[in-house]
Short mmCIF file of C-alpha atoms in Angstrom, two decimals:
data_model
loop_
_atom_site.label_atom_id
_atom_site.label_comp_id
_atom_site.label_asym_id
_atom_site.label_seq_id
_atom_site.Cartn_x
_atom_site.Cartn_y
_atom_site.Cartn_z
CA UNK A 1 -10.18 28.48 -5.14
CA UNK A 2 -9.55 28.83 -0.62
CA UNK A 3 -6.39 26.95 -0.37
CA UNK A 4 -5.76 28.85 2.80
CA UNK A 5 -7.52 28.23 5.96
CA UNK A 6 -7.49 24.58 6.49
CA UNK A 7 -11.23 24.66 8.49
CA UNK A 8 -13.37 23.74 5.50
CA UNK A 9 -11.51 20.60 5.80
CA UNK A 10 -13.79 19.05 7.81
CA UNK A 11 -14.90 16.63 5.65
CA UNK A 12 -11.38 14.82 4.91
CA UNK A 13 -12.62 11.61 6.01
CA UNK A 14 -9.80 8.95 7.31
CA UNK A 15 -10.54 5.29 7.31
CA UNK A 16 -7.08 4.39 8.55
CA UNK A 17 -7.95 3.70 12.75
CA UNK A 18 -5.44 0.03 12.56
CA UNK A 19 -5.81 -2.35 15.59
CA UNK A 20 -8.67 -1.13 16.85
CA UNK A 21 -12.63 -3.06 17.40
CA UNK A 22 -12.65 -6.75 17.12
CA UNK A 23 -15.70 -6.37 18.67
CA UNK A 24 -17.52 -5.30 15.91
CA UNK A 25 -15.94 -7.43 13.71
CA UNK A 26 -17.74 -10.89 15.37
CA UNK A 27 -21.10 -8.84 15.43
CA UNK A 28 -21.17 -8.14 11.87
CA UNK A 29 -19.52 -11.04 10.28
CA UNK A 30 -22.39 -12.06 7.65
CA UNK A 31 -22.85 -8.27 6.47
CA UNK A 32 -19.07 -8.78 5.99
CA UNK A 33 -19.26 -11.94 3.87
CA UNK A 34 -21.27 -10.34 1.96
CA UNK A 35 -20.00 -7.36 1.36
CA UNK A 36 -16.67 -9.12 0.77
CA UNK A 37 -18.27 -11.31 -2.16
CA UNK A 38 -19.69 -7.88 -3.57
CA UNK A 39 -15.81 -6.77 -3.72
CA UNK A 40 -14.52 -9.96 -4.91
CA UNK A 41 -17.07 -9.40 -7.78
CA UNK A 42 -15.42 -6.58 -8.75
CA UNK A 43 -12.45 -7.77 -8.18
CA UNK A 44 -13.31 -10.52 -10.07
CA UNK A 45 -14.55 -8.47 -13.34
CA UNK A 46 -11.38 -5.98 -13.43
CA UNK A 47 -9.10 -9.05 -13.63
CA UNK A 48 -11.24 -10.83 -16.37
CA UNK A 49 -10.76 -7.92 -18.39
CA UNK A 50 -7.15 -6.73 -18.57
CA UNK A 51 -6.82 -10.47 -19.08
CA UNK A 52 -9.06 -10.62 -22.55
CA UNK A 53 -7.73 -7.49 -23.41
CA UNK A 54 -4.74 -7.91 -22.67
CA UNK A 55 -3.89 -4.82 -20.60
CA UNK A 56 -0.64 -4.57 -18.43
CA UNK A 57 -2.59 -3.34 -15.39
CA UNK A 58 -3.26 -5.23 -11.87
CA UNK A 59 -6.58 -6.19 -12.26
CA UNK A 60 -6.83 -4.96 -8.31
CA UNK A 61 -6.29 -1.13 -9.88
CA UNK A 62 -8.65 -1.36 -12.74
CA UNK A 63 -10.77 -2.91 -10.00
CA UNK A 64 -10.57 0.10 -7.54
CA UNK A 65 -10.99 2.17 -10.83
CA UNK A 66 -14.60 0.39 -11.79
CA UNK A 67 -15.50 0.59 -7.62
CA UNK A 68 -14.88 4.33 -7.85
CA UNK A 69 -16.82 4.84 -10.71
CA UNK A 70 -19.61 2.72 -9.75
CA UNK A 71 -19.85 4.79 -6.21
CA UNK A 72 -19.94 8.13 -8.18
CA UNK A 73 -22.62 7.42 -10.76
CA UNK A 74 -24.51 5.46 -7.50
CA UNK A 75 -24.66 2.34 -8.70
CA UNK A 76 -23.17 1.11 -4.97
CA UNK A 77 -23.63 2.93 -1.88
CA UNK A 78 -20.79 3.33 0.14
CA UNK A 79 -22.86 1.65 3.58
CA UNK A 80 -22.72 -1.69 1.24
CA UNK A 81 -19.20 -1.96 1.32
CA UNK A 82 -18.10 -0.09 4.50
CA UNK A 83 -18.14 -3.14 7.17
CA UNK A 84 -16.18 -5.16 4.69
CA UNK A 85 -13.62 -2.54 3.67
CA UNK A 86 -12.84 -1.28 7.25
CA UNK A 87 -11.98 -4.68 8.23
CA UNK A 88 -10.24 -5.77 5.67
CA UNK A 89 -7.84 -2.43 5.25
CA UNK A 90 -7.43 -2.89 8.98
CA UNK A 91 -5.63 -6.03 8.42
CA UNK A 92 -3.90 -5.77 5.08
CA UNK A 93 -0.62 -6.35 6.04
CA UNK A 94 -1.90 -9.65 6.89
CA UNK A 95 -2.16 -10.53 3.31
CA UNK A 96 1.14 -9.89 3.05
CA UNK A 97 3.03 -11.84 5.56
CA UNK A 98 2.74 -15.43 3.33
CA UNK A 99 3.91 -13.17 0.64
CA UNK A 100 6.62 -12.00 2.49
CA UNK A 101 7.40 -15.49 3.97
CA UNK A 102 8.80 -16.32 0.28
CA UNK A 103 11.76 -14.24 0.93
CA UNK A 104 13.06 -17.51 3.02
CA UNK A 105 14.16 -18.33 -0.76
CA UNK A 106 16.22 -15.09 -1.14
CA UNK A 107 18.12 -15.33 2.52
CA UNK A 108 21.63 -15.84 -0.13
CA UNK A 109 20.78 -13.16 -2.28
CA UNK A 110 20.56 -10.53 0.32
CA UNK A 111 23.34 -11.53 2.63
CA UNK A 112 25.37 -10.85 0.12
CA UNK A 113 23.72 -7.75 -1.99
CA UNK A 114 21.81 -6.22 1.35
CA UNK A 115 24.32 -3.20 1.72
CA UNK A 116 24.42 -2.24 -1.84
CA UNK A 117 20.35 -1.97 -1.15
CA UNK A 118 20.51 1.07 1.32
CA UNK A 119 21.60 3.90 -1.00
CA UNK A 120 18.79 3.46 -4.00
CA UNK A 121 16.09 2.74 -1.33
CA UNK A 122 17.09 5.72 1.08
CA UNK A 123 17.65 8.09 -1.92
CA UNK A 124 14.61 7.57 -3.41
CA UNK A 125 12.48 7.81 -0.35
CA UNK A 126 13.43 11.10 0.64
CA UNK A 127 13.36 12.49 -3.26
CA UNK A 128 9.99 11.32 -3.10
CA UNK A 129 9.30 13.60 0.15
CA UNK A 130 11.30 16.47 -0.94
CA UNK A 131 9.42 16.35 -4.49
CA UNK A 132 5.86 15.75 -3.66
CA UNK A 133 5.88 17.61 -0.62
CA UNK A 134 7.85 20.70 -2.63
CA UNK A 135 5.55 20.73 -5.59
CA UNK A 136 2.46 20.78 -3.67
CA UNK A 137 3.63 23.10 -1.00
CA UNK A 138 4.86 25.60 -3.70
CA UNK A 139 1.23 24.77 -5.99
CA UNK A 140 -0.92 25.60 -2.48
CA UNK A 141 1.90 28.57 -1.80
CA UNK A 142 1.31 30.38 -5.10
CA UNK A 143 -2.57 30.01 -5.11
CA UNK A 144 -3.01 31.65 -1.85
CA UNK A 145 -0.65 34.80 -2.79
CA UNK A 146 -2.93 35.23 -6.01
CA UNK A 147 -6.25 35.05 -3.83
CA UNK A 148 -4.58 37.77 -1.61
CA UNK B 1 -4.03 -36.40 3.82
CA UNK B 2 -0.52 -35.28 5.14
CA UNK B 3 0.22 -32.02 2.49
CA UNK B 4 -3.86 -31.16 3.71
CA UNK B 5 -2.42 -31.34 7.82
CA UNK B 6 0.54 -29.40 6.15
CA UNK B 7 -1.25 -26.53 4.74
CA UNK B 8 -3.94 -26.49 7.92
CA UNK B 9 -1.01 -25.81 10.15
CA UNK B 10 0.63 -23.27 7.96
CA UNK B 11 -2.67 -21.48 8.06
CA UNK B 12 -2.54 -21.26 11.52
CA UNK B 13 0.67 -20.67 12.30
CA UNK B 14 0.20 -17.62 10.04
CA UNK B 15 -2.89 -16.39 11.35
CA UNK B 16 -1.78 -17.24 15.52
CA UNK B 17 1.48 -15.60 15.29
CA UNK B 18 -0.11 -12.49 13.16
CA UNK B 19 -2.78 -11.89 16.23
CA UNK B 20 0.44 -12.37 18.80
CA UNK B 21 2.78 -10.08 17.04
CA UNK B 22 -0.46 -7.52 16.80
CA UNK B 23 -0.64 -7.83 20.85
CA UNK B 24 3.41 -7.37 20.79
CA UNK B 25 3.36 -4.47 18.68
CA UNK B 26 0.27 -2.51 20.99
CA UNK B 27 2.65 -3.44 23.97
CA UNK B 28 5.76 -2.64 22.82
CA UNK B 29 5.48 0.53 20.17
CA UNK B 30 8.51 0.24 18.59
CA UNK B 31 7.82 2.19 15.06
CA UNK B 32 9.96 -0.40 12.59
CA UNK B 33 9.03 -3.66 14.58
CA UNK B 34 5.59 -3.74 12.58
CA UNK B 35 3.37 -7.12 13.07
CA UNK B 36 4.30 -7.77 9.62
CA UNK B 37 8.07 -7.62 10.36
CA UNK B 38 7.83 -9.47 13.45
CA UNK B 39 5.53 -12.38 12.14
CA UNK B 40 7.15 -12.75 8.87
CA UNK B 41 10.53 -12.83 10.73
CA UNK B 42 8.91 -15.83 13.75
CA UNK B 43 7.16 -17.65 10.66
CA UNK B 44 10.02 -18.23 8.74
CA UNK B 45 11.98 -19.41 11.68
CA UNK B 46 9.24 -21.66 12.56
CA UNK B 47 9.37 -22.74 9.13
CA UNK B 48 12.94 -23.80 9.12
CA UNK B 49 12.98 -25.15 12.30
CA UNK B 50 11.19 -27.48 11.81
CA UNK B 51 12.28 -28.28 8.41
CA UNK B 52 9.65 -27.27 6.05
CA UNK B 53 9.93 -26.07 3.03
CA UNK B 54 8.51 -22.78 1.00
CA UNK B 55 7.08 -25.40 -1.40
CA UNK B 56 4.86 -26.65 1.83
CA UNK B 57 3.95 -23.39 2.85
CA UNK B 58 2.13 -22.51 -0.76
CA UNK B 59 -0.28 -23.92 -1.01
CA UNK B 60 -1.73 -22.24 2.59
CA UNK B 61 -0.38 -19.24 0.97
CA UNK B 62 -2.44 -19.21 -2.07
CA UNK B 63 -5.84 -19.67 0.35
CA UNK B 64 -4.55 -17.11 3.16
CA UNK B 65 -4.08 -14.22 -0.29
CA UNK B 66 -7.11 -15.12 -1.61
CA UNK B 67 -8.82 -11.78 -0.15
CA UNK B 68 -5.97 -9.54 -1.18
CA UNK B 69 -7.52 -8.60 -4.86
CA UNK B 70 -10.82 -7.78 -3.11
CA UNK B 71 -9.59 -5.61 -0.17
CA UNK B 72 -7.22 -3.69 -2.34
CA UNK B 73 -10.22 -3.05 -4.63
CA UNK B 74 -11.68 -1.62 -1.25
CA UNK B 75 -9.25 1.10 -1.54
CA UNK B 76 -11.37 2.68 -3.87
CA UNK B 77 -13.68 3.49 -0.78
CA UNK B 78 -11.43 6.03 1.30
CA UNK B 79 -10.60 7.53 -2.23
CA UNK B 80 -14.52 7.95 -2.90
CA UNK B 81 -15.13 9.50 0.56
CA UNK B 82 -12.29 12.29 0.17
CA UNK B 83 -14.07 13.35 -3.35
CA UNK B 84 -14.65 17.03 -2.43
CA UNK B 85 -11.37 17.38 -1.13
CA UNK B 86 -9.70 15.75 -4.30
CA UNK B 87 -11.80 18.32 -6.68
CA UNK B 88 -11.47 20.80 -4.75
CA UNK B 89 -7.25 20.43 -4.68
CA UNK B 90 -7.05 18.57 -8.01
CA UNK B 91 -4.69 20.63 -9.42
CA UNK B 92 -1.58 20.20 -6.54
CA UNK B 93 -2.70 16.54 -5.92
CA UNK B 94 -2.39 15.72 -9.66
CA UNK B 95 0.89 17.63 -10.07
CA UNK B 96 2.14 16.19 -6.55
CA UNK B 97 2.06 12.67 -7.71
CA UNK B 98 3.24 12.79 -11.08
CA UNK B 99 6.29 14.70 -9.71
CA UNK B 100 6.92 12.31 -7.19
CA UNK B 101 5.74 9.30 -8.53
CA UNK B 102 7.98 10.03 -11.31
CA UNK B 103 11.09 10.74 -9.63
CA UNK B 104 10.93 8.60 -6.67
CA UNK B 105 10.61 5.43 -9.27
CA UNK B 106 13.44 6.79 -11.33
CA UNK B 107 15.93 7.57 -8.63
CA UNK B 108 15.29 3.89 -7.54
CA UNK B 109 15.79 1.79 -10.76
CA UNK B 110 18.76 4.09 -11.55
CA UNK B 111 20.88 4.03 -8.93
CA UNK B 112 19.91 0.56 -7.93
CA UNK B 113 21.13 -0.03 -11.37
CA UNK B 114 24.19 2.10 -11.29
CA UNK B 115 24.88 -0.18 -7.73
CA UNK B 116 25.38 -2.94 -10.10
CA UNK B 117 22.50 -4.99 -8.61
CA UNK B 118 21.04 -7.79 -10.63
CA UNK B 119 17.89 -7.37 -12.75
CA UNK B 120 15.55 -8.74 -11.23
CA UNK B 121 16.10 -6.94 -8.06
CA UNK B 122 16.92 -3.25 -9.76
CA UNK B 123 12.96 -4.42 -11.30
CA UNK B 124 11.74 -5.09 -7.86
CA UNK B 125 12.94 -1.84 -6.71
CA UNK B 126 10.50 0.39 -9.24
CA UNK B 127 7.65 -0.40 -7.19
CA UNK B 128 9.44 0.33 -3.76
CA UNK B 129 6.87 3.49 -2.75
CA UNK B 130 3.72 1.84 -4.09
CA UNK B 131 1.29 -0.05 -1.39
CA UNK B 132 2.13 -3.70 -1.02
CA UNK B 133 -1.03 -5.71 -2.70
CA UNK B 134 -0.52 -3.27 -5.82
CA UNK B 135 3.44 -3.78 -5.97
CA UNK B 136 3.30 -7.23 -5.94
CA UNK B 137 0.61 -7.26 -9.34
CA UNK B 138 2.87 -4.44 -10.65
CA UNK B 139 6.08 -6.21 -9.98
CA UNK B 140 4.56 -9.19 -11.95
CA UNK B 141 3.47 -7.49 -14.89
CA UNK B 142 7.43 -6.13 -14.89
CA UNK B 143 9.36 -9.17 -14.57
CA UNK B 144 9.67 -8.36 -10.49
CA UNK B 145 9.47 -10.75 -7.85
CA UNK B 146 6.68 -10.08 -5.66
CA UNK B 147 8.16 -11.07 -2.11
CA UNK B 148 11.07 -9.11 -3.25
CA UNK B 149 9.33 -6.17 -4.14
CA UNK B 150 7.31 -6.33 -0.45
CA UNK B 151 10.53 -6.51 1.28
CA UNK B 152 10.98 -3.05 -0.55
CA UNK B 153 7.94 -1.78 0.23
CA UNK B 154 8.07 -2.30 3.53
CA UNK B 155 11.68 -0.96 3.91
CA UNK B 156 10.47 2.14 2.47
CA UNK B 157 7.33 2.49 4.80
CA UNK B 158 9.22 1.67 8.02
CA UNK B 159 12.08 4.14 6.99
CA UNK B 160 9.48 6.99 5.53
CA UNK B 161 7.41 6.84 8.66
CA UNK B 162 10.56 6.78 11.22
CA UNK B 163 12.33 9.49 9.25
CA UNK B 164 9.92 11.65 7.35
CA UNK B 165 8.33 14.19 9.39
CA UNK B 166 11.17 15.10 10.32
CA UNK B 167 12.90 15.43 6.89
CA UNK B 168 10.13 17.41 5.47
CA UNK B 169 9.73 20.40 8.44
CA UNK B 170 13.54 20.21 7.62
CA UNK B 171 13.00 21.24 4.13
CA UNK B 172 10.49 23.72 5.28
CA UNK B 173 7.46 21.29 4.16
CA UNK B 174 5.00 22.43 6.42
CA UNK B 175 1.74 22.58 4.37
CA UNK B 176 -0.83 20.25 5.78
CA UNK B 177 -1.67 19.68 2.23
CA UNK B 178 1.71 18.81 1.26
CA UNK B 179 2.98 17.35 4.41
CA UNK B 180 0.29 14.59 4.01
CA UNK B 181 0.24 14.09 0.25
CA UNK B 182 4.31 13.58 0.48
CA UNK B 183 4.61 11.24 3.38
CA UNK B 184 1.25 8.76 1.57
CA UNK B 185 3.14 8.84 -1.45
CA UNK B 186 6.75 8.41 -0.46
CA UNK B 187 5.43 5.33 2.52
CA UNK B 188 1.74 4.34 1.00
CA UNK B 189 -0.03 2.98 4.15
CA UNK B 190 2.68 3.30 7.02
CA UNK B 191 3.80 6.53 5.98
CA UNK B 192 -0.51 7.62 6.74
CA UNK B 193 -0.94 6.00 9.52
CA UNK B 194 2.42 8.05 10.93
CA UNK B 195 1.03 11.42 9.42
CA UNK B 196 -2.69 10.88 10.91
CA UNK B 197 -1.11 11.78 14.34
CA UNK B 198 -1.00 15.24 12.56
CA UNK B 199 -4.76 15.72 11.48
CA UNK B 200 -6.97 14.10 9.97
CA UNK B 201 -6.57 16.52 6.95
CA UNK B 202 -2.78 15.38 6.70
CA UNK B 203 -4.10 11.04 7.06
CA UNK B 204 -6.85 12.28 4.50
CA UNK B 205 -4.75 13.27 2.09
CA UNK B 206 -2.26 10.67 2.59
CA UNK B 207 -4.62 8.15 1.91
CA UNK B 208 -5.48 9.86 -1.21
CA UNK B 209 -1.82 10.12 -2.70
CA UNK B 210 -1.07 6.69 -2.02
CA UNK B 211 -4.46 5.42 -3.77
CA UNK B 212 -3.59 7.84 -6.76
CA UNK B 213 0.23 7.14 -6.68
CA UNK B 214 -0.83 3.12 -6.97
CA UNK B 215 -2.71 3.82 -10.22
CA UNK B 216 -0.48 6.56 -11.50
CA UNK B 217 2.62 3.91 -11.11
CA UNK B 218 0.57 0.53 -12.46
CA UNK B 219 -0.20 2.65 -15.85
CA UNK B 220 3.37 4.21 -16.32
CA UNK B 221 5.21 1.21 -15.30
CA UNK B 222 4.92 -1.47 -18.08
CA UNK B 223 6.33 0.99 -20.32
CA UNK B 224 8.67 3.21 -18.44
CA UNK B 225 10.60 0.78 -16.19
CA UNK B 226 11.49 -1.24 -19.51
CA UNK B 227 12.96 2.24 -21.25
CA UNK B 228 14.65 2.95 -17.90
CA UNK B 229 16.66 -1.01 -17.76
#
């Protein structure tokens, strides 16, 4: 296994280009609507399955798994989705605004308890960085040494 | 009819403020003043000052979030586009995500509980390092509050994207794969956008970690969180 020498990761693809290309969005509007409908069908299917079988899993997560499988076996091509996925993920944070506005109902709670939230939020974030980074660093380095 | 006008107004208000906040964010470039934070604060201020209650905002909310589910399903695409990378680094990726997710969920929930916070806040804390659309859904399933969950997610993402890279360097975590995965796992989308400045590989890895940790936690949360509480 090649784990050193990162030149072999040219194929690492990044979809995250926030806040760009508004013009492309307007030109491709019909394409985007159709592709969004396809995404919606998969999402709906995921929701239907988890509800029907009472699986304690978000319908959207099952949707991700379904779409990943359909892409992998070639039933759906990436070109059929990319025009919709790009703007949707780019503006993903828009959808959280209406949800976060509900916080106006929780104002008192945050004023009273707010200071108590910092410790768990900050410590667990550092733990996440250290645990993930540490484990992966250790594994990739030891693998490299084995190879050498 | 009046409620219809109100719904139209709240939707236009939200969209308008969102695009204004995008411009502000691009201009001032202060990392923690994200469009989400600016917009939410502005909208809450407008609603309060014009005497509109959240109940009146709610119908517009369900229309505006209609596409959140389909958009979330779209996260499969970046994961699929990085499948070669995923296959090549499967063991470090999976172990990193399992260890990272379990340790962060456990510390968040246990520390929140020890701090004497209400059950609702403790439960909403569990999904703090998960990307918001999935955090919302998980917190509904495990009995947290979606809005509070979003607040924790955004706080975590902002904190992670501000201090994450320097903290990793301080801990001598230097390989691009490890840095990318750590940022994506700890600070989801915001961490991904930040670590992308270090390079494509880091950015792609962060995206992979963000999607996989969300999937992993949504599988374990319904059993693990009640056990922790």
